[in-house]
Amino acid sequence: MAGLNAVAGDNLATYPSMLGRLAAEARAGRLEIQPRRILTMAEPLLPEIRQAAEDVWWAPVANMWGTSEAGVTAIGCFKGSGMHLTDDLLIVEPVDRNGAPVPAGVRSHKVYVTNLFNPVMPLIRYEITDEVTLLDDPCACGSVHRRIADIEGRNDDTFNYPDEVSVHPHLFRSILGREPAVSEYQVRQTPAGADISICAEGAVDTADLARKLQEAMARAGCSDPAVTVTTVEQIPRLMTGKLKRFLTL
């Protein structure tokens, strides 16, 4: 925190998972920066993280979506919600499980990407498992590039259990995201449920949290799910610094 306080820049660019930690540090008074604009990238920007940053700093938050295969695929706008697709460089097709186009407002199961700028290795309808929702209302910035909502995950983050029961990451996010003291978490699938590690900026009733998650998994069709929630000091990150929130079996 001392290094960031010493820099005290106007712009903050970071991973979304780290933005949640920084917002918690600012609420606690240990981080004193006052960014005027915030840009996130490389991970899903969850609504609760965006809201936490905006509440702390009163600064607009823009997100960026990039893929290894296609480069910068969409970039956020500080004048409106969502991200603008780079339609001049790529053709992005949000589709359902069977490859049929989905309309605006419906979350896709995956996307097909065709690049228009790489003559050395062209990609034609290359499948990427990110789940995308097109937005059809115009942006305040005036751009005519199509917009998508913040991407909250990919279909290969889904936990699959016996008897063809599938649990989407949103089930865990919707409960963990409502816990204001939880600044970071990682969910590991187990044969009978999930083991969850959390970093907390205050007291958390982990037993009650586990009970809520078990009840939600039972409603989703899991038979007698077992969930543990453990508070840890730190959650291991990938070599890139990214946090993988959901670890499937």
XYZ file of N, CA, C and O in Angstrom, residues 46-48 152 167-185 187 194 196-198 204-220 225 227-229 245-246:
204
model
N -16.849 -8.455 -11.674
C -18.137 -8.773 -11.071
C -18.840 -7.497 -10.610
O -18.190 -6.522 -10.227
N -20.184 -7.480 -10.639
C -20.921 -6.262 -10.276
C -20.586 -5.735 -8.892
O -20.499 -4.519 -8.686
N -20.374 -6.648 -7.935
C -20.097 -6.191 -6.575
C -18.733 -5.505 -6.470
O -18.545 -4.598 -5.658
N -19.034 -12.152 -16.976
C -18.930 -12.648 -15.605
C -18.336 -14.047 -15.523
O -18.179 -14.590 -14.430
N -23.942 -26.669 -11.914
C -24.037 -25.495 -11.044
C -23.193 -24.388 -11.657
O -21.969 -24.504 -11.764
N -23.859 -23.310 -12.056
C -23.178 -22.181 -12.682
C -22.465 -21.352 -11.616
O -22.946 -21.255 -10.471
N -21.315 -20.735 -11.955
C -20.615 -19.897 -10.972
C -21.483 -18.806 -10.356
O -21.225 -18.372 -9.232
N -22.517 -18.369 -11.068
C -23.366 -17.296 -10.532
C -24.022 -17.708 -9.223
O -24.299 -16.854 -8.369
N -24.268 -19.001 -9.022
C -24.858 -19.444 -7.754
C -23.963 -19.048 -6.584
O -24.443 -18.564 -5.553
N -22.657 -19.248 -6.731
C -21.726 -18.893 -5.659
C -21.550 -17.377 -5.566
O -21.532 -16.809 -4.475
N -21.432 -16.718 -6.730
C -21.231 -15.267 -6.730
C -22.393 -14.537 -6.074
O -22.199 -13.555 -5.358
N -23.608 -14.985 -6.349
C -24.778 -14.269 -5.855
C -24.848 -14.274 -4.337
O -25.454 -13.384 -3.729
N -24.240 -15.266 -3.707
C -24.241 -15.344 -2.237
C -22.975 -14.720 -1.659
O -23.032 -13.884 -0.747
N -21.820 -15.083 -2.191
C -20.562 -14.538 -1.679
C -20.469 -13.035 -1.931
O -19.918 -12.291 -1.121
N -21.030 -12.572 -3.052
C -20.972 -11.157 -3.384
C -21.804 -10.278 -2.471
O -21.608 -9.054 -2.435
N -22.745 -10.874 -1.718
C -23.578 -10.091 -0.808
C -22.945 -9.951 0.578
O -23.511 -9.288 1.445
N -21.806 -10.596 0.776
C -21.104 -10.498 2.062
C -20.122 -9.335 1.987
O -19.062 -9.449 1.379
N -20.424 -8.186 2.592
C -19.567 -7.005 2.430
C -18.145 -7.191 2.956
O -17.224 -6.525 2.487
N -17.968 -8.083 3.919
C -16.630 -8.266 4.487
C -15.744 -9.153 3.617
O -14.525 -9.171 3.792
N -16.325 -9.892 2.686
C -15.544 -10.794 1.829
C -14.938 -9.990 0.687
O -15.645 -9.456 -0.164
N -13.615 -9.909 0.661
C -12.932 -9.120 -0.365
C -12.398 -9.975 -1.504
O -12.106 -9.464 -2.583
N -12.276 -11.287 -1.282
C -11.721 -12.165 -2.298
C -12.130 -13.590 -1.960
O -12.270 -13.945 -0.780
N -12.344 -14.412 -2.983
C -12.711 -15.796 -2.707
C -12.294 -16.704 -3.854
O -12.077 -16.255 -4.977
N -13.409 -20.778 -5.212
C -14.311 -21.921 -5.026
C -13.718 -23.135 -5.721
O -13.487 -23.108 -6.936
N -18.427 -28.202 -2.560
C -17.388 -27.203 -2.839
C -16.656 -26.836 -1.564
O -17.253 -26.800 -0.473
N -14.476 -23.604 -0.165
C -14.348 -22.195 -0.515
C -13.379 -21.515 0.443
O -13.512 -21.640 1.667
N -12.421 -20.795 -0.130
C -11.505 -19.978 0.661
C -11.904 -18.518 0.485
O -12.189 -18.084 -0.631
N -11.920 -17.770 1.588
C -12.262 -16.352 1.516
C -11.208 -15.524 2.237
O -10.602 -15.967 3.207
N -16.848 -12.757 9.589
C -17.766 -13.450 8.691
C -18.216 -14.738 9.372
O -17.391 -15.500 9.880
N -19.515 -14.970 9.394
C -20.064 -16.208 9.946
C -19.928 -17.280 8.870
O -20.818 -17.456 8.038
N -18.805 -17.992 8.870
C -18.525 -18.953 7.804
C -19.501 -20.131 7.830
O -19.841 -20.672 6.776
N -19.964 -20.519 9.015
C -20.920 -21.632 9.102
C -22.247 -21.248 8.441
O -22.846 -22.044 7.701
N -22.710 -20.027 8.701
C -23.962 -19.566 8.092
C -23.798 -19.410 6.587
O -24.713 -19.735 5.817
N -22.638 -18.934 6.161
C -22.371 -18.777 4.737
C -22.377 -20.136 4.041
O -22.951 -20.292 2.954
N -21.747 -21.133 4.677
C -21.737 -22.483 4.112
C -23.154 -23.046 4.029
O -23.518 -23.704 3.049
N -23.971 -22.775 5.040
C -25.354 -23.258 5.031
C -26.136 -22.663 3.867
O -26.868 -23.372 3.168
N -25.990 -21.359 3.635
C -26.697 -20.708 2.523
C -26.275 -21.305 1.185
O -27.114 -21.526 0.289
N -24.988 -21.574 1.041
C -24.497 -22.141 -0.208
C -24.985 -23.572 -0.394
O -25.344 -23.982 -1.510
N -25.020 -24.342 0.688
C -25.546 -25.704 0.609
C -27.009 -25.704 0.193
O -27.438 -26.509 -0.650
N -27.792 -24.798 0.767
C -29.213 -24.724 0.425
C -29.385 -24.341 -1.048
O -30.257 -24.880 -1.736
N -28.555 -23.419 -1.531
C -28.646 -23.004 -2.934
C -28.266 -24.159 -3.862
O -28.900 -24.363 -4.909
N -27.234 -24.915 -3.504
C -26.833 -26.054 -4.325
C -27.906 -27.136 -4.321
O -28.155 -27.786 -5.343
N -28.559 -27.323 -3.174
C -29.651 -28.305 -3.100
C -30.804 -27.893 -4.011
O -31.400 -28.732 -4.708
N -31.121 -26.590 -4.029
C -32.188 -26.112 -4.922
C -31.815 -26.298 -6.383
O -32.682 -26.447 -7.247
N -30.503 -26.276 -6.667
C -30.037 -26.465 -8.043
C -30.044 -27.926 -8.456
O -29.777 -28.237 -9.621
N -25.525 -31.693 -0.700
C -24.221 -31.064 -0.967
C -23.463 -30.734 0.317
O -24.062 -30.400 1.343
N -20.518 -28.219 1.769
C -19.786 -26.984 1.484
C -19.002 -26.570 2.716
O -19.540 -26.556 3.829
N -17.745 -26.235 2.536
C -16.935 -25.666 3.613
C -16.488 -24.274 3.201
O -16.203 -24.029 2.028
N -16.445 -23.368 4.170
C -15.954 -22.007 3.945
C -14.867 -21.734 4.964
O -15.097 -21.839 6.175
N -10.998 -17.896 -9.922
C -11.979 -18.002 -8.846
C -12.602 -19.382 -8.738
O -12.973 -19.815 -7.649
N -12.774 -20.077 -9.857
C -13.501 -21.341 -9.845
C -12.614 -22.455 -10.394
O -12.125 -22.372 -11.526
